[in-house]
């Protein structure tokens, strides 16, 4: 079950701790997330287990973190807590993020992920297409190097 979260960043970090397999080294620290948000061009979204916005002190089932530069945005992190996967929450959250980006004037939405990440089908279903590969870009805690795959979605 979820530990009570004191603020939205706590809610986000609870999901992050559960959702990212440590072997890949993809999770950010609280400090990294906090610093990204302080830069002013990053935003986050949270989704509760029932598909609504989490209440203060309530549980979050997922989150998204983006960074905007001019008319482009990048999906930096996206996660659904393992206890809440396969319930449509990822699709609902991604639809919300895409809608909000489009409404904010974003023309192109980018993301990068580890090759073999099971979320690729979710992104493809929402209009993201592969635009590049960075060979052996990521290094996991197991020392293995893994390719990064870059995707883009036209929001115009």
mmCIF file of C-alpha atoms in Angstrom:
data_model
loop_
_atom_site.group_PDB
_atom_site.id
_atom_site.type_symbol
_atom_site.label_atom_id
_atom_site.label_comp_id
_atom_site.label_asym_id
_atom_site.label_seq_id
_atom_site.Cartn_x
_atom_site.Cartn_y
_atom_site.Cartn_z
ATOM 1 C CA UNK A 1 0.000 0.000 0.000
ATOM 2 C CA UNK A 2 1.017 3.633 -0.304
ATOM 3 C CA UNK A 3 2.670 5.694 2.417
ATOM 4 C CA UNK A 4 0.915 8.997 3.065
ATOM 5 C CA UNK A 5 2.396 11.748 0.926
ATOM 6 C CA UNK A 6 2.821 15.191 2.432
ATOM 7 C CA UNK A 7 3.005 17.209 -0.786
ATOM 8 C CA UNK A 8 2.862 16.670 -4.563
ATOM 9 C CA UNK A 9 6.601 16.043 -4.796
ATOM 10 C CA UNK A 10 6.241 13.353 -2.109
ATOM 11 C CA UNK A 11 3.425 11.803 -4.141
ATOM 12 C CA UNK A 12 5.590 11.835 -7.264
ATOM 13 C CA UNK A 13 8.567 10.291 -5.455
ATOM 14 C CA UNK A 14 6.480 7.429 -4.024
ATOM 15 C CA UNK A 15 5.484 6.461 -7.566
ATOM 16 C CA UNK A 16 9.037 6.907 -8.845
ATOM 17 C CA UNK A 17 10.467 4.603 -6.168
ATOM 18 C CA UNK A 18 8.015 1.850 -7.050
ATOM 19 C CA UNK A 19 7.870 2.253 -10.827
ATOM 20 C CA UNK A 20 11.505 2.332 -11.940
ATOM 21 C CA UNK A 21 13.574 -0.845 -11.752
ATOM 22 C CA UNK A 22 16.851 0.124 -10.038
ATOM 23 C CA UNK A 23 18.886 -1.990 -12.471
ATOM 24 C CA UNK A 24 18.300 0.577 -15.229
ATOM 25 C CA UNK A 25 19.250 3.622 -13.156
ATOM 26 C CA UNK A 26 16.392 5.681 -14.640
ATOM 27 C CA UNK A 27 14.828 7.070 -11.471
ATOM 28 C CA UNK A 28 15.676 10.611 -10.458
ATOM 29 C CA UNK A 29 16.414 11.703 -6.931
ATOM 30 C CA UNK A 30 14.096 14.085 -5.120
ATOM 31 C CA UNK A 31 16.763 16.771 -5.459
ATOM 32 C CA UNK A 32 16.937 16.289 -9.253
ATOM 33 C CA UNK A 33 13.165 16.618 -9.597
ATOM 34 C CA UNK A 34 13.054 19.597 -7.258
ATOM 35 C CA UNK A 35 15.824 21.388 -9.176
ATOM 36 C CA UNK A 36 14.131 20.710 -12.510
ATOM 37 C CA UNK A 37 10.896 22.229 -11.220
ATOM 38 C CA UNK A 38 12.720 25.271 -9.862
ATOM 39 C CA UNK A 39 14.083 26.055 -13.342
ATOM 40 C CA UNK A 40 10.622 27.276 -14.319
ATOM 41 C CA UNK A 41 10.320 25.470 -17.650
ATOM 42 C CA UNK A 42 9.348 22.104 -16.142
ATOM 43 C CA UNK A 43 5.851 20.939 -15.194
ATOM 44 C CA UNK A 44 4.443 17.836 -13.586
ATOM 45 C CA UNK A 45 1.089 16.056 -13.637
ATOM 46 C CA UNK A 46 -0.202 13.526 -11.116
ATOM 47 C CA UNK A 47 -2.993 10.999 -11.481
ATOM 48 C CA UNK A 48 -4.790 9.241 -8.626
ATOM 49 C CA UNK A 49 -5.778 5.558 -8.671
ATOM 50 C CA UNK A 50 -9.321 6.548 -9.685
ATOM 51 C CA UNK A 51 -8.065 8.593 -12.668
ATOM 52 C CA UNK A 52 -8.610 12.014 -11.110
ATOM 53 C CA UNK A 53 -6.116 14.452 -9.603
ATOM 54 C CA UNK A 54 -4.815 13.208 -6.240
ATOM 55 C CA UNK A 55 -6.039 14.961 -3.131
ATOM 56 C CA UNK A 56 -3.493 16.613 -0.820
ATOM 57 C CA UNK A 57 -1.994 13.856 1.279
ATOM 58 C CA UNK A 58 -3.610 11.187 -0.914
ATOM 59 C CA UNK A 59 -2.015 8.563 -3.086
ATOM 60 C CA UNK A 60 -0.825 9.147 -6.625
ATOM 61 C CA UNK A 61 -0.894 6.281 -9.099
ATOM 62 C CA UNK A 62 1.271 7.992 -11.702
ATOM 63 C CA UNK A 63 3.045 11.127 -12.827
ATOM 64 C CA UNK A 64 4.554 12.898 -15.814
ATOM 65 C CA UNK A 65 7.335 15.486 -15.829
ATOM 66 C CA UNK A 66 8.011 17.671 -18.860
ATOM 67 C CA UNK A 67 10.404 20.431 -19.884
ATOM 68 C CA UNK A 68 9.491 23.148 -22.381
ATOM 69 C CA UNK A 69 11.852 25.128 -24.590
ATOM 70 C CA UNK A 70 10.160 27.581 -26.955
ATOM 71 C CA UNK A 71 7.535 25.597 -28.908
ATOM 72 C CA UNK A 72 8.961 22.158 -28.079
ATOM 73 C CA UNK A 73 8.479 20.040 -24.988
ATOM 74 C CA UNK A 74 10.199 16.902 -23.784
ATOM 75 C CA UNK A 75 8.667 14.197 -21.655
ATOM 76 C CA UNK A 76 11.426 13.740 -19.083
ATOM 77 C CA UNK A 77 9.782 11.162 -16.849
ATOM 78 C CA UNK A 78 6.554 9.189 -17.030
ATOM 79 C CA UNK A 79 5.507 6.446 -14.636
ATOM 80 C CA UNK A 80 2.549 4.494 -13.354
ATOM 81 C CA UNK A 81 2.866 2.685 -10.027
ATOM 82 C CA UNK A 82 3.084 -1.089 -10.676
ATOM 83 C CA UNK A 83 -0.043 -1.684 -8.562
ATOM 84 C CA UNK A 84 -2.040 0.459 -10.998
ATOM 85 C CA UNK A 85 -0.752 -0.612 -14.391
ATOM 86 C CA UNK A 86 -2.987 -2.069 -17.094
ATOM 87 C CA UNK A 87 -5.972 -0.010 -15.917
ATOM 88 C CA UNK A 88 -5.804 2.725 -18.546
ATOM 89 C CA UNK A 89 -4.220 5.291 -16.223
ATOM 90 C CA UNK A 90 -1.089 5.670 -18.363
ATOM 91 C CA UNK A 91 -3.187 6.399 -21.452
ATOM 92 C CA UNK A 92 -5.377 8.833 -19.540
ATOM 93 C CA UNK A 93 -2.395 10.669 -18.070
ATOM 94 C CA UNK A 94 -0.572 10.830 -21.406
ATOM 95 C CA UNK A 95 -3.715 12.154 -23.136
ATOM 96 C CA UNK A 96 -3.965 14.894 -20.507
ATOM 97 C CA UNK A 97 -0.314 15.847 -20.875
ATOM 98 C CA UNK A 98 -0.546 15.943 -24.683
ATOM 99 C CA UNK A 99 -3.716 18.045 -24.513
ATOM 100 C CA UNK A 100 -2.130 20.498 -22.063
ATOM 101 C CA UNK A 101 1.022 20.754 -24.189
ATOM 102 C CA UNK A 102 -1.032 21.464 -27.311
ATOM 103 C CA UNK A 103 -3.069 24.092 -25.434
ATOM 104 C CA UNK A 104 0.208 25.703 -24.288
ATOM 105 C CA UNK A 105 1.329 26.177 -27.895
ATOM 106 C CA UNK A 106 3.717 23.247 -28.079
ATOM 107 C CA UNK A 107 4.252 22.175 -31.693
ATOM 108 C CA UNK A 108 6.552 19.193 -31.149
ATOM 109 C CA UNK A 109 6.642 16.810 -28.195
ATOM 110 C CA UNK A 110 9.743 14.676 -27.735
ATOM 111 C CA UNK A 111 10.727 11.789 -25.511
ATOM 112 C CA UNK A 112 13.621 9.443 -25.103
ATOM 113 C CA UNK A 113 13.502 6.024 -23.534
ATOM 114 C CA UNK A 114 15.537 2.913 -23.061
ATOM 115 C CA UNK A 115 15.208 0.454 -25.940
ATOM 116 C CA UNK A 116 12.979 -2.400 -24.890
ATOM 117 C CA UNK A 117 10.908 -0.310 -22.481
ATOM 118 C CA UNK A 118 7.406 -1.808 -22.458
ATOM 119 C CA UNK A 119 5.830 1.678 -22.608
ATOM 120 C CA UNK A 120 6.757 2.054 -26.274
ATOM 121 C CA UNK A 121 3.323 0.792 -27.375
ATOM 122 C CA UNK A 122 1.638 3.467 -25.230
ATOM 123 C CA UNK A 123 3.629 6.240 -26.861
ATOM 124 C CA UNK A 124 3.062 4.860 -30.363
ATOM 125 C CA UNK A 125 -0.689 4.686 -29.707
ATOM 126 C CA UNK A 126 -0.630 8.412 -28.891
ATOM 127 C CA UNK A 127 1.142 9.551 -32.041
ATOM 128 C CA UNK A 128 4.819 9.285 -31.127
ATOM 129 C CA UNK A 129 7.098 7.945 -33.865
ATOM 130 C CA UNK A 130 10.734 6.880 -33.670
ATOM 131 C CA UNK A 131 13.132 9.511 -34.952
ATOM 132 C CA UNK A 132 16.476 8.198 -33.760
ATOM 133 C CA UNK A 133 18.598 5.810 -31.749
ATOM 134 C CA UNK A 134 21.549 6.590 -29.499
ATOM 135 C CA UNK A 135 23.584 3.392 -29.298
ATOM 136 C CA UNK A 136 24.666 2.343 -25.812
ATOM 137 C CA UNK A 137 23.515 5.668 -24.359
ATOM 138 C CA UNK A 138 22.275 4.432 -20.985
ATOM 139 C CA UNK A 139 24.350 2.540 -18.449
ATOM 140 C CA UNK A 140 22.474 0.553 -15.838
ATOM 141 C CA UNK A 141 23.594 -0.232 -12.325
ATOM 142 C CA UNK A 142 24.522 -3.682 -13.669
ATOM 143 C CA UNK A 143 27.135 -2.010 -15.909
ATOM 144 C CA UNK A 144 25.338 -2.919 -19.141
ATOM 145 C CA UNK A 145 24.964 -0.273 -21.838
ATOM 146 C CA UNK A 146 21.563 0.095 -23.474
ATOM 147 C CA UNK A 147 20.379 2.019 -26.514
ATOM 148 C CA UNK A 148 18.191 5.097 -26.167
ATOM 149 C CA UNK A 149 15.332 5.520 -28.619
ATOM 150 C CA UNK A 150 14.084 9.035 -29.401
ATOM 151 C CA UNK A 151 10.468 9.711 -30.348
ATOM 152 C CA UNK A 152 8.562 12.769 -31.538
ATOM 153 C CA UNK A 153 4.908 13.691 -31.782
ATOM 154 C CA UNK A 154 3.648 16.584 -33.923
ATOM 155 C CA UNK A 155 1.046 18.546 -31.953
ATOM 156 C CA UNK A 156 0.121 21.070 -34.659
#
